């Protein structure tokens, strides 16, 4: 069947969108990739699946929420949207605004967003404001601007964002025939863990799945307000996507954790980078550092003895590795530079 994007495919689960207002890049329908080699190394006896959200149109899960938020903005007659972002939301907002014929304004923390994401916001013609502050500062600003001026806020405080992002959970259930034992994901502004849990509950309520997963969320140690129980004034982490000190969906993330019998923990930058390389090298799947926090979390949980034989574990890999080429290069062995000479080439290749 021809894929029509999440709004049309999962229409019965969403607020109705007038058909002529649907703004879509045919997001969703991303692969759920089995990761047997990774499972053997990090959690033997379990089945691990990677929900590879990097294959969305702008390279992250944000497209699922943005198609809903921008479509509803269009339905309400808006001609511009605004967001704060650590990068991926701005990329999605810029692209969907372009698609809708709207203006996008994006506020990003200066110097702290991955190169690919910045290039996306720019090429789609968004007006980009680099704030000399962090994501939390930018989010307060856009909330205030959107209250006072005629521009629609498309951060995840916009409920249509969360609604659209529920579709990730629907797709996991459709692929597996049921919910997994555990659903693992990185936590930044905490919208996605909120959305996945809402999606799993909605599917369960209508009998599309027999069980509910335990939700396992992972923050970076330097940006772990939920774990530490207080806002972090100066969040830091190599995983810039989740460099957030005061998440908008804090309470609903805690509810997802508690209702599902799950947990929200933290992993160090070193653990994130190790997981980032491991999934790329063992499975051929390239995600950005923030996404790898989910894998790092599985490694940590596995060491603590959380998993049992036969458990199914789904990790959302939230963004594509190409978003952040600088980190990929920094974490890898540098290429060898050499003359175009057969003897030297075969020697370096180890054949002579
Ligand atoms: C790759 O783009 O907040 O917990 O402004 O880009 O739902 O915030 C990005 C978040 C995980 C965390 N992985 O999700 C933004 C932004 C990646 C991300 C998260 C983000 P939430």
Tab-separated table of C-alpha atoms in Angstrom, residues 6-17 163 166 170 174 202-208:
chain	number	residue	atom	x	y	z
A	6	UNK	CA	1.141	9.378	9.760
A	7	UNK	CA	-1.857	11.731	9.780
A	8	UNK	CA	-3.720	9.817	7.091
A	9	UNK	CA	-2.487	6.371	8.101
A	10	UNK	CA	-3.424	6.719	11.779
A	11	UNK	CA	-6.296	9.198	11.342
A	12	UNK	CA	-8.600	7.434	13.815
A	13	UNK	CA	-6.139	8.109	16.645
A	14	UNK	CA	-5.712	11.831	15.986
A	15	UNK	CA	-7.646	15.062	16.231
A	16	UNK	CA	-9.265	15.321	12.776
A	17	UNK	CA	-7.264	17.427	10.325
A	163	UNK	CA	-0.163	13.586	19.383
A	166	UNK	CA	2.410	8.758	19.388
A	170	UNK	CA	1.721	2.449	16.888
A	174	UNK	CA	2.191	-2.986	14.135
A	202	UNK	CA	-4.089	4.336	23.126
A	203	UNK	CA	-3.281	1.193	21.131
A	204	UNK	CA	-3.837	-1.016	24.160
A	205	UNK	CA	-7.209	0.588	24.911
A	206	UNK	CA	-8.599	-0.301	21.485
A	207	UNK	CA	-7.179	-3.821	21.633
A	208	UNK	CA	-4.478	-3.306	19.017
